[in-house]
Amino acid sequence: MNNEWPLWEVFIRGQHGMSHRHVGSLHAPDAEMAIKNARDVYTRRNEGVSIWVVEAVNIAASSPSDKGPLYEPSESKVYRHPTFFDIPDEVGAM
Amino acid sequence: MYAQMVKSEASQEDPEKLAAFQARIDAGEKIEPKDWMPVGYRKTLIRQIGQHAHSEIVGTLPEGNWVTRAPTLERKAILLAKVQDEAGHGLYLYCAAETLGVTRDEVTEMLLDGRMKYSSIFNYPSLNWADIGAIGWLVDGAAIMNQVPLQRTSYGPYSRAMIRICKEESFHQRQGYDAIRACAEGTPAQKKMAQDALNRFWYPSLMMFGPPDGDSVHSEQSMAWKIKINTNDELRQKFVDQTVPQAEFLGLTVPDENLKWNEERGHYDFSQPDWSEFFDVIKGNGPCNVDRLADRNKAWDDGAWVREGMLAHARKKAAARVAAE
């Protein structure tokens, strides 16, 4: 049996009401210890107000080779951006 | 540096793939764990990041030596925080190495049985309190020289680890300079202690950058891959240029009679360290090699029951949770 502690990915919410952001990884025997360890390593200088941990094996990720099919279609859809539309100056701020 | 003389692996793969890979690096793209990479790139990085991580961990030993004997409670708290940071830096780097397909235990065991190295600098003893100042000032100062450019390295996880580390490293160097300054501005005996620390740590710090470029056989490939950004001699010169005025401010003398500002070059001329000593330390014959490895092995062996016990507890809890569902 593999006796290495599993790997966890750590996400921290900064102080500014932002979403949780990936900050790094660590090993821990369970979620409770992962949060304790994350607190000890990743919030030493007021970096956060909330911690999420997720066991790394539970993360599904897109494959680098799918980059084209996944993201290229949006490149041609410039009308999805507000700057695509000309609004006359007389209309005011919009 | 923290990773010295990392052997670069040649790659015998599809030349087209290799060229495409090199083009990505030349374009400044980051390589991420799931991307295709040459076997040599992967192997070299594991060796380099692993050695860097081991250096962070072994580097806590000479400093931890003084935690209980720091001269004031404030210095003790600061040193403790610094040593904790270093352990964290080791963690970031081990995690980066793990994305390349080695496990933490494998990398750890390679340190413990001597298959992997750590920086030569940590095989020197910390004999007096001023050494702690000298380590922060010189050793962390030398480390920063190398780590700042490595933030731009081609491997994404390594680059991100370096960015985190650099944010914290400046505290380390400043606390060291502050500690040795207190000695240098203190009683004659304290000043003597500071000078003694500089005398002993100067040349080992210069060795941290690795052998002179002429003898550095692994640089070319690593530089093409952007896992090494500057040559050893470039960084060493930069370190000397930066550090000499700092020593002068302290009223301390750099132990090198050939040290002289060269107007023409715009750099200091300085003496090379004794490279035979460097190679001897790398081979395992430095003053503290045996102790350092013995300490790491003892910590690993003595901690085994904790690792196993906590895992057994976690499995028991998980099984109870399943049974309750």
mmCIF file with all atom_site columns, N, CA and C in Angstrom, chain A residues 1-7 22-30 32-33 37 41-45 47 60-65 67, chain B residues 24 29 34-36 80-82 84-85 88 91-92 95 98 103-106 164 168 171-172 306-308 310-311 313-315 317:
data_model
loop_
_atom_site.group_PDB
_atom_site.id
_atom_site.type_symbol
_atom_site.label_atom_id
_atom_site.label_alt_id
_atom_site.label_comp_id
_atom_site.label_asym_id
_atom_site.label_entity_id
_atom_site.label_seq_id
_atom_site.pdbx_PDB_ins_code
_atom_site.Cartn_x
_atom_site.Cartn_y
_atom_site.Cartn_z
_atom_site.occupancy
_atom_site.B_iso_or_equiv
_atom_site.pdbx_formal_charge
_atom_site.auth_seq_id
_atom_site.auth_comp_id
_atom_site.auth_asym_id
_atom_site.auth_atom_id
_atom_site.pdbx_PDB_model_num
ATOM 1   N N  . MET A 1 1   ? 0.844   -1.215 0.000   1.00 0.00 ? 1   MET A N  1
ATOM 2   C CA . MET A 1 1   ? 0.000   0.000  0.000   1.00 0.00 ? 1   MET A CA 1
ATOM 3   C C  . MET A 1 1   ? 0.870   1.253  0.000   1.00 0.00 ? 1   MET A C  1
ATOM 4   N N  . ASN A 1 2   ? 0.446   2.244  -0.762  1.00 0.00 ? 2   ASN A N  1
ATOM 5   C CA . ASN A 1 2   ? 1.194   3.502  -0.794  1.00 0.00 ? 2   ASN A CA 1
ATOM 6   C C  . ASN A 1 2   ? 0.984   4.256  0.518   1.00 0.00 ? 2   ASN A C  1
ATOM 7   N N  . ASN A 1 3   ? 2.053   4.520  1.217   1.00 0.00 ? 3   ASN A N  1
ATOM 8   C CA . ASN A 1 3   ? 1.912   5.183  2.509   1.00 0.00 ? 3   ASN A CA 1
ATOM 9   C C  . ASN A 1 3   ? 2.278   6.657  2.476   1.00 0.00 ? 3   ASN A C  1
ATOM 10  N N  . GLU A 1 4   ? 2.258   7.226  1.272   1.00 0.00 ? 4   GLU A N  1
ATOM 11  C CA . GLU A 1 4   ? 2.538   8.655  1.177   1.00 0.00 ? 4   GLU A CA 1
ATOM 12  C C  . GLU A 1 4   ? 1.236   9.419  1.389   1.00 0.00 ? 4   GLU A C  1
ATOM 13  N N  . TRP A 1 5   ? 1.294   10.495 2.143   1.00 0.00 ? 5   TRP A N  1
ATOM 14  C CA . TRP A 1 5   ? 0.090   11.315 2.330   1.00 0.00 ? 5   TRP A CA 1
ATOM 15  C C  . TRP A 1 5   ? -0.352  11.872 0.990   1.00 0.00 ? 5   TRP A C  1
ATOM 16  N N  . PRO A 1 6   ? -1.663  11.931 0.756   1.00 0.00 ? 6   PRO A N  1
ATOM 17  C CA . PRO A 1 6   ? -2.117  12.449 -0.537  1.00 0.00 ? 6   PRO A CA 1
ATOM 18  C C  . PRO A 1 6   ? -1.790  13.931 -0.731  1.00 0.00 ? 6   PRO A C  1
ATOM 19  N N  . LEU A 1 7   ? -1.808  14.332 -1.999  1.00 0.00 ? 7   LEU A N  1
ATOM 20  C CA . LEU A 1 7   ? -1.522  15.719 -2.368  1.00 0.00 ? 7   LEU A CA 1
ATOM 21  C C  . LEU A 1 7   ? -2.824  16.518 -2.403  1.00 0.00 ? 7   LEU A C  1
ATOM 22  N N  . HIS A 1 22  ? -6.010  29.689 -6.531  1.00 0.00 ? 22  HIS A N  1
ATOM 23  C CA . HIS A 1 22  ? -5.036  28.624 -6.264  1.00 0.00 ? 22  HIS A CA 1
ATOM 24  C C  . HIS A 1 22  ? -3.705  29.232 -5.844  1.00 0.00 ? 22  HIS A C  1
ATOM 25  N N  . VAL A 1 23  ? -3.158  28.755 -4.724  1.00 0.00 ? 23  VAL A N  1
ATOM 26  C CA . VAL A 1 23  ? -1.875  29.305 -4.274  1.00 0.00 ? 23  VAL A CA 1
ATOM 27  C C  . VAL A 1 23  ? -0.763  28.267 -4.246  1.00 0.00 ? 23  VAL A C  1
ATOM 28  N N  . GLY A 1 24  ? -1.119  26.986 -4.208  1.00 0.00 ? 24  GLY A N  1
ATOM 29  C CA . GLY A 1 24  ? -0.073  25.971 -4.147  1.00 0.00 ? 24  GLY A CA 1
ATOM 30  C C  . GLY A 1 24  ? -0.624  24.645 -3.692  1.00 0.00 ? 24  GLY A C  1
ATOM 31  N N  . SER A 1 25  ? 0.278   23.745 -3.309  1.00 0.00 ? 25  SER A N  1
ATOM 32  C CA . SER A 1 25  ? -0.125  22.402 -2.932  1.00 0.00 ? 25  SER A CA 1
ATOM 33  C C  . SER A 1 25  ? 0.577   21.996 -1.654  1.00 0.00 ? 25  SER A C  1
ATOM 34  N N  . LEU A 1 26  ? 0.104   20.918 -1.071  1.00 0.00 ? 26  LEU A N  1
ATOM 35  C CA . LEU A 1 26  ? 0.807   20.334 0.072   1.00 0.00 ? 26  LEU A CA 1
ATOM 36  C C  . LEU A 1 26  ? 0.317   18.907 0.276   1.00 0.00 ? 26  LEU A C  1
ATOM 37  N N  . HIS A 1 27  ? 1.042   18.174 1.110   1.00 0.00 ? 27  HIS A N  1
ATOM 38  C CA . HIS A 1 27  ? 0.616   16.822 1.460   1.00 0.00 ? 27  HIS A CA 1
ATOM 39  C C  . HIS A 1 27  ? -0.004  16.825 2.846   1.00 0.00 ? 27  HIS A C  1
ATOM 40  N N  . ALA A 1 28  ? -1.065  16.061 3.036   1.00 0.00 ? 28  ALA A N  1
ATOM 41  C CA . ALA A 1 28  ? -1.678  15.935 4.354   1.00 0.00 ? 28  ALA A CA 1
ATOM 42  C C  . ALA A 1 28  ? -2.468  14.644 4.390   1.00 0.00 ? 28  ALA A C  1
ATOM 43  N N  . PRO A 1 29  ? -2.617  14.045 5.586   1.00 0.00 ? 29  PRO A N  1
ATOM 44  C CA . PRO A 1 29  ? -3.342  12.777 5.657   1.00 0.00 ? 29  PRO A CA 1
ATOM 45  C C  . PRO A 1 29  ? -4.840  12.945 5.378   1.00 0.00 ? 29  PRO A C  1
ATOM 46  N N  . ASP A 1 30  ? -5.430  14.075 5.748   1.00 0.00 ? 30  ASP A N  1
ATOM 47  C CA . ASP A 1 30  ? -6.859  14.277 5.500   1.00 0.00 ? 30  ASP A CA 1
ATOM 48  C C  . ASP A 1 30  ? -7.147  15.776 5.341   1.00 0.00 ? 30  ASP A C  1
ATOM 49  N N  . GLU A 1 32  ? -8.823  17.912 7.109   1.00 0.00 ? 32  GLU A N  1
ATOM 50  C CA . GLU A 1 32  ? -8.655  18.749 8.299   1.00 0.00 ? 32  GLU A CA 1
ATOM 51  C C  . GLU A 1 32  ? -7.192  19.173 8.462   1.00 0.00 ? 32  GLU A C  1
ATOM 52  N N  . MET A 1 33  ? -6.298  18.193 8.319   1.00 0.00 ? 33  MET A N  1
ATOM 53  C CA . MET A 1 33  ? -4.873  18.516 8.435   1.00 0.00 ? 33  MET A CA 1
ATOM 54  C C  . MET A 1 33  ? -4.393  19.363 7.257   1.00 0.00 ? 33  MET A C  1
ATOM 55  N N  . ASN A 1 37  ? -2.366  22.698 7.711   1.00 0.00 ? 37  ASN A N  1
ATOM 56  C CA . ASN A 1 37  ? -1.060  22.918 7.088   1.00 0.00 ? 37  ASN A CA 1
ATOM 57  C C  . ASN A 1 37  ? -1.094  24.116 6.144   1.00 0.00 ? 37  ASN A C  1
ATOM 58  N N  . VAL A 1 41  ? 1.360   27.395 6.171   1.00 0.00 ? 41  VAL A N  1
ATOM 59  C CA . VAL A 1 41  ? 2.306   27.722 5.097   1.00 0.00 ? 41  VAL A CA 1
ATOM 60  C C  . VAL A 1 41  ? 1.857   28.907 4.260   1.00 0.00 ? 41  VAL A C  1
ATOM 61  N N  . TYR A 1 42  ? 0.557   28.955 3.950   1.00 0.00 ? 42  TYR A N  1
ATOM 62  C CA . TYR A 1 42  ? 0.121   29.898 2.915   1.00 0.00 ? 42  TYR A CA 1
ATOM 63  C C  . TYR A 1 42  ? -0.564  31.155 3.454   1.00 0.00 ? 42  TYR A C  1
ATOM 64  N N  . THR A 1 43  ? -0.732  31.277 4.769   1.00 0.00 ? 43  THR A N  1
ATOM 65  C CA . THR A 1 43  ? -1.349  32.511 5.294   1.00 0.00 ? 43  THR A CA 1
ATOM 66  C C  . THR A 1 43  ? -0.474  33.125 6.388   1.00 0.00 ? 43  THR A C  1
ATOM 67  N N  . ARG A 1 44  ? 0.843   33.100 6.160   1.00 0.00 ? 44  ARG A N  1
ATOM 68  C CA . ARG A 1 44  ? 1.780   33.589 7.186   1.00 0.00 ? 44  ARG A CA 1
ATOM 69  C C  . ARG A 1 44  ? 1.847   35.112 7.238   1.00 0.00 ? 44  ARG A C  1
ATOM 70  N N  . ARG A 1 45  ? 1.379   35.774 6.172   1.00 0.00 ? 45  ARG A N  1
ATOM 71  C CA . ARG A 1 45  ? 1.486   37.235 6.127   1.00 0.00 ? 45  ARG A CA 1
ATOM 72  C C  . ARG A 1 45  ? 0.160   37.854 5.699   1.00 0.00 ? 45  ARG A C  1
ATOM 73  N N  . GLU A 1 47  ? -2.344  36.707 4.109   1.00 0.00 ? 47  GLU A N  1
ATOM 74  C CA . GLU A 1 47  ? -2.728  36.533 2.703   1.00 0.00 ? 47  GLU A CA 1
ATOM 75  C C  . GLU A 1 47  ? -4.188  36.185 2.518   1.00 0.00 ? 47  GLU A C  1
ATOM 76  N N  . ALA A 1 60  ? -10.357 17.552 -12.213 1.00 0.00 ? 60  ALA A N  1
ATOM 77  C CA . ALA A 1 60  ? -10.337 17.206 -13.634 1.00 0.00 ? 60  ALA A CA 1
ATOM 78  C C  . ALA A 1 60  ? -9.823  18.420 -14.384 1.00 0.00 ? 60  ALA A C  1
ATOM 79  N N  . ALA A 1 61  ? -8.969  18.192 -15.358 1.00 0.00 ? 61  ALA A N  1
ATOM 80  C CA . ALA A 1 61  ? -8.377  19.327 -16.078 1.00 0.00 ? 61  ALA A CA 1
ATOM 81  C C  . ALA A 1 61  ? -8.486  19.118 -17.580 1.00 0.00 ? 61  ALA A C  1
ATOM 82  N N  . SER A 1 62  ? -8.587  20.203 -18.311 1.00 0.00 ? 62  SER A N  1
ATOM 83  C CA . SER A 1 62  ? -8.591  20.112 -19.767 1.00 0.00 ? 62  SER A CA 1
ATOM 84  C C  . SER A 1 62  ? -7.181  19.775 -20.243 1.00 0.00 ? 62  SER A C  1
ATOM 85  N N  . SER A 1 63  ? -7.088  19.207 -21.415 1.00 0.00 ? 63  SER A N  1
ATOM 86  C CA . SER A 1 63  ? -5.781  18.790 -21.913 1.00 0.00 ? 63  SER A CA 1
ATOM 87  C C  . SER A 1 63  ? -5.162  19.896 -22.763 1.00 0.00 ? 63  SER A C  1
ATOM 88  N N  . PRO A 1 64  ? -3.836  20.071 -22.682 1.00 0.00 ? 64  PRO A N  1
ATOM 89  C CA . PRO A 1 64  ? -3.177  21.129 -23.462 1.00 0.00 ? 64  PRO A CA 1
ATOM 90  C C  . PRO A 1 64  ? -3.469  20.996 -24.962 1.00 0.00 ? 64  PRO A C  1
ATOM 91  N N  . SER A 1 65  ? -3.658  19.768 -25.447 1.00 0.00 ? 65  SER A N  1
ATOM 92  C CA . SER A 1 65  ? -3.868  19.580 -26.887 1.00 0.00 ? 65  SER A CA 1
ATOM 93  C C  . SER A 1 65  ? -5.268  20.046 -27.321 1.00 0.00 ? 65  SER A C  1
ATOM 94  N N  . LYS A 1 67  ? -6.424  22.929 -26.652 1.00 0.00 ? 67  LYS A N  1
ATOM 95  C CA . LYS A 1 67  ? -6.381  24.385 -26.646 1.00 0.00 ? 67  LYS A CA 1
ATOM 96  C C  . LYS A 1 67  ? -7.093  24.976 -27.859 1.00 0.00 ? 67  LYS A C  1
ATOM 97  N N  . ARG B 2 24  ? 8.646   27.361 -28.511 1.00 0.00 ? 24  ARG B N  1
ATOM 98  C CA . ARG B 2 24  ? 7.747   27.838 -27.445 1.00 0.00 ? 24  ARG B CA 1
ATOM 99  C C  . ARG B 2 24  ? 8.546   28.579 -26.375 1.00 0.00 ? 24  ARG B C  1
ATOM 100 N N  . GLU B 2 29  ? 6.909   31.442 -23.872 1.00 0.00 ? 29  GLU B N  1
ATOM 101 C CA . GLU B 2 29  ? 5.771   30.697 -23.310 1.00 0.00 ? 29  GLU B CA 1
ATOM 102 C C  . GLU B 2 29  ? 6.216   29.884 -22.118 1.00 0.00 ? 29  GLU B C  1
ATOM 103 N N  . LYS B 2 34  ? 1.338   19.264 -17.992 1.00 0.00 ? 34  LYS B N  1
ATOM 104 C CA . LYS B 2 34  ? 0.755   18.294 -18.913 1.00 0.00 ? 34  LYS B CA 1
ATOM 105 C C  . LYS B 2 34  ? 1.241   18.477 -20.355 1.00 0.00 ? 34  LYS B C  1
ATOM 106 N N  . ASP B 2 35  ? 2.020   19.525 -20.611 1.00 0.00 ? 35  ASP B N  1
ATOM 107 C CA . ASP B 2 35  ? 2.554   19.748 -21.958 1.00 0.00 ? 35  ASP B CA 1
ATOM 108 C C  . ASP B 2 35  ? 3.632   18.724 -22.297 1.00 0.00 ? 35  ASP B C  1
ATOM 109 N N  . TRP B 2 36  ? 3.803   18.471 -23.601 1.00 0.00 ? 36  TRP B N  1
ATOM 110 C CA . TRP B 2 36  ? 4.913   17.621 -24.009 1.00 0.00 ? 36  TRP B CA 1
ATOM 111 C C  . TRP B 2 36  ? 6.223   18.322 -23.672 1.00 0.00 ? 36  TRP B C  1
ATOM 112 N N  . LEU B 2 80  ? 13.126  32.348 14.070  1.00 0.00 ? 80  LEU B N  1
ATOM 113 C CA . LEU B 2 80  ? 12.157  31.251 13.965  1.00 0.00 ? 80  LEU B CA 1
ATOM 114 C C  . LEU B 2 80  ? 11.281  31.439 12.728  1.00 0.00 ? 80  LEU B C  1
ATOM 115 N N  . ALA B 2 81  ? 10.827  32.682 12.520  1.00 0.00 ? 81  ALA B N  1
ATOM 116 C CA . ALA B 2 81  ? 9.981   32.969 11.353  1.00 0.00 ? 81  ALA B CA 1
ATOM 117 C C  . ALA B 2 81  ? 10.746  32.702 10.062  1.00 0.00 ? 81  ALA B C  1
ATOM 118 N N  . LYS B 2 82  ? 12.023  33.036 10.067  1.00 0.00 ? 82  LYS B N  1
ATOM 119 C CA . LYS B 2 82  ? 12.841  32.840 8.874   1.00 0.00 ? 82  LYS B CA 1
ATOM 120 C C  . LYS B 2 82  ? 13.007  31.348 8.584   1.00 0.00 ? 82  LYS B C  1
ATOM 121 N N  . GLN B 2 84  ? 11.052  28.970 9.526   1.00 0.00 ? 84  GLN B N  1
ATOM 122 C CA . GLN B 2 84  ? 9.750   28.449 9.071   1.00 0.00 ? 84  GLN B CA 1
ATOM 123 C C  . GLN B 2 84  ? 9.535   28.764 7.596   1.00 0.00 ? 84  GLN B C  1
ATOM 124 N N  . ASP B 2 85  ? 9.894   29.978 7.194   1.00 0.00 ? 85  ASP B N  1
ATOM 125 C CA . ASP B 2 85  ? 9.791   30.355 5.778   1.00 0.00 ? 85  ASP B CA 1
ATOM 126 C C  . ASP B 2 85  ? 10.570  29.382 4.901   1.00 0.00 ? 85  ASP B C  1
ATOM 127 N N  . GLY B 2 88  ? 8.868   26.298 4.274   1.00 0.00 ? 88  GLY B N  1
ATOM 128 C CA . GLY B 2 88  ? 7.817   26.555 3.293   1.00 0.00 ? 88  GLY B CA 1
ATOM 129 C C  . GLY B 2 88  ? 8.374   26.608 1.880   1.00 0.00 ? 88  GLY B C  1
ATOM 130 N N  . LEU B 2 91  ? 8.829   23.285 0.646   1.00 0.00 ? 91  LEU B N  1
ATOM 131 C CA . LEU B 2 91  ? 7.531   22.721 0.241   1.00 0.00 ? 91  LEU B CA 1
ATOM 132 C C  . LEU B 2 91  ? 7.132   23.179 -1.163  1.00 0.00 ? 91  LEU B C  1
ATOM 133 N N  . TYR B 2 92  ? 7.208   24.483 -1.425  1.00 0.00 ? 92  TYR B N  1
ATOM 134 C CA . TYR B 2 92  ? 6.821   24.975 -2.764  1.00 0.00 ? 92  TYR B CA 1
ATOM 135 C C  . TYR B 2 92  ? 7.607   24.236 -3.837  1.00 0.00 ? 92  TYR B C  1
ATOM 136 N N  . CYS B 2 95  ? 6.760   20.566 -4.330  1.00 0.00 ? 95  CYS B N  1
ATOM 137 C CA . CYS B 2 95  ? 5.499   20.462 -5.080  1.00 0.00 ? 95  CYS B CA 1
ATOM 138 C C  . CYS B 2 95  ? 5.744   20.697 -6.563  1.00 0.00 ? 95  CYS B C  1
ATOM 139 N N  . GLU B 2 98  ? 7.222   17.617 -7.967  1.00 0.00 ? 98  GLU B N  1
ATOM 140 C CA . GLU B 2 98  ? 6.234   16.540 -8.074  1.00 0.00 ? 98  GLU B CA 1
ATOM 141 C C  . GLU B 2 98  ? 5.405   16.623 -9.349  1.00 0.00 ? 98  GLU B C  1
ATOM 142 N N  . THR B 2 103 ? 7.527   11.362 -6.858  1.00 0.00 ? 103 THR B N  1
ATOM 143 C CA . THR B 2 103 ? 6.768   11.576 -5.630  1.00 0.00 ? 103 THR B CA 1
ATOM 144 C C  . THR B 2 103 ? 7.666   12.259 -4.601  1.00 0.00 ? 103 THR B C  1
ATOM 145 N N  . ARG B 2 104 ? 7.000   12.851 -3.601  1.00 0.00 ? 104 ARG B N  1
ATOM 146 C CA . ARG B 2 104 ? 7.740   13.523 -2.533  1.00 0.00 ? 104 ARG B CA 1
ATOM 147 C C  . ARG B 2 104 ? 8.686   12.540 -1.842  1.00 0.00 ? 104 ARG B C  1
ATOM 148 N N  . ASP B 2 105 ? 8.169   11.340 -1.565  1.00 0.00 ? 105 ASP B N  1
ATOM 149 C CA . ASP B 2 105 ? 8.993   10.357 -0.863  1.00 0.00 ? 105 ASP B CA 1
ATOM 150 C C  . ASP B 2 105 ? 10.219  9.965  -1.684  1.00 0.00 ? 105 ASP B C  1
ATOM 151 N N  . GLU B 2 106 ? 10.030  9.824  -2.985  1.00 0.00 ? 106 GLU B N  1
ATOM 152 C CA . GLU B 2 106 ? 11.182  9.453  -3.841  1.00 0.00 ? 106 GLU B CA 1
ATOM 153 C C  . GLU B 2 106 ? 12.278  10.521 -3.768  1.00 0.00 ? 106 GLU B C  1
ATOM 154 N N  . ARG B 2 164 ? 6.856   33.254 -5.388  1.00 0.00 ? 164 ARG B N  1
ATOM 155 C CA . ARG B 2 164 ? 6.470   33.225 -3.966  1.00 0.00 ? 164 ARG B CA 1
ATOM 156 C C  . ARG B 2 164 ? 7.715   33.366 -3.081  1.00 0.00 ? 164 ARG B C  1
ATOM 157 N N  . GLU B 2 168 ? 9.376   36.501 -0.186  1.00 0.00 ? 168 GLU B N  1
ATOM 158 C CA . GLU B 2 168 ? 9.724   36.324 1.227   1.00 0.00 ? 168 GLU B CA 1
ATOM 159 C C  . GLU B 2 168 ? 11.214  36.482 1.489   1.00 0.00 ? 168 GLU B C  1
ATOM 160 N N  . PHE B 2 171 ? 12.979  39.686 3.120   1.00 0.00 ? 171 PHE B N  1
ATOM 161 C CA . PHE B 2 171 ? 12.941  39.730 4.585   1.00 0.00 ? 171 PHE B CA 1
ATOM 162 C C  . PHE B 2 171 ? 14.148  38.992 5.171   1.00 0.00 ? 171 PHE B C  1
ATOM 163 N N  . HIS B 2 172 ? 14.501  37.875 4.559   1.00 0.00 ? 172 HIS B N  1
ATOM 164 C CA . HIS B 2 172 ? 15.604  37.064 5.089   1.00 0.00 ? 172 HIS B CA 1
ATOM 165 C C  . HIS B 2 172 ? 16.933  37.810 5.027   1.00 0.00 ? 172 HIS B C  1
ATOM 166 N N  . VAL B 2 306 ? 4.745   9.167  13.265  1.00 0.00 ? 306 VAL B N  1
ATOM 167 C CA . VAL B 2 306 ? 3.735   10.229 13.170  1.00 0.00 ? 306 VAL B CA 1
ATOM 168 C C  . VAL B 2 306 ? 3.046   10.156 11.807  1.00 0.00 ? 306 VAL B C  1
ATOM 169 N N  . ARG B 2 307 ? 3.857   10.038 10.750  1.00 0.00 ? 307 ARG B N  1
ATOM 170 C CA . ARG B 2 307 ? 3.279   9.960  9.401   1.00 0.00 ? 307 ARG B CA 1
ATOM 171 C C  . ARG B 2 307 ? 2.348   8.762  9.283   1.00 0.00 ? 307 ARG B C  1
ATOM 172 N N  . GLU B 2 308 ? 2.809   7.617  9.793   1.00 0.00 ? 308 GLU B N  1
ATOM 173 C CA . GLU B 2 308 ? 2.006   6.402  9.682   1.00 0.00 ? 308 GLU B CA 1
ATOM 174 C C  . GLU B 2 308 ? 0.751   6.494  10.545  1.00 0.00 ? 308 GLU B C  1
ATOM 175 N N  . MET B 2 310 ? -0.908  9.146  11.580  1.00 0.00 ? 310 MET B N  1
ATOM 176 C CA . MET B 2 310 ? -1.903  10.091 11.074  1.00 0.00 ? 310 MET B CA 1
ATOM 177 C C  . MET B 2 310 ? -2.623  9.539  9.853   1.00 0.00 ? 310 MET B C  1
ATOM 178 N N  . LEU B 2 311 ? -1.881  8.788  9.050   1.00 0.00 ? 311 LEU B N  1
ATOM 179 C CA . LEU B 2 311 ? -2.512  8.183  7.878   1.00 0.00 ? 311 LEU B CA 1
ATOM 180 C C  . LEU B 2 311 ? -3.502  7.097  8.319   1.00 0.00 ? 311 LEU B C  1
ATOM 181 N N  . HIS B 2 313 ? -5.120  6.993  11.094  1.00 0.00 ? 313 HIS B N  1
ATOM 182 C CA . HIS B 2 313 ? -6.273  7.691  11.668  1.00 0.00 ? 313 HIS B CA 1
ATOM 183 C C  . HIS B 2 313 ? -7.193  8.218  10.564  1.00 0.00 ? 313 HIS B C  1
ATOM 184 N N  . ALA B 2 314 ? -6.580  8.797  9.540   1.00 0.00 ? 314 ALA B N  1
ATOM 185 C CA . ALA B 2 314 ? -7.380  9.340  8.430   1.00 0.00 ? 314 ALA B CA 1
ATOM 186 C C  . ALA B 2 314 ? -8.151  8.221  7.727   1.00 0.00 ? 314 ALA B C  1
ATOM 187 N N  . ARG B 2 315 ? -7.507  7.074  7.546   1.00 0.00 ? 315 ARG B N  1
ATOM 188 C CA . ARG B 2 315 ? -8.181  5.947  6.875   1.00 0.00 ? 315 ARG B CA 1
ATOM 189 C C  . ARG B 2 315 ? -9.324  5.411  7.726   1.00 0.00 ? 315 ARG B C  1
ATOM 190 N N  . LYS B 2 317 ? -11.065 7.090  9.947   1.00 0.00 ? 317 LYS B N  1
ATOM 191 C CA . LYS B 2 317 ? -12.166 8.062  9.907   1.00 0.00 ? 317 LYS B CA 1
ATOM 192 C C  . LYS B 2 317 ? -12.946 7.958  8.597   1.00 0.00 ? 317 LYS B C  1
#
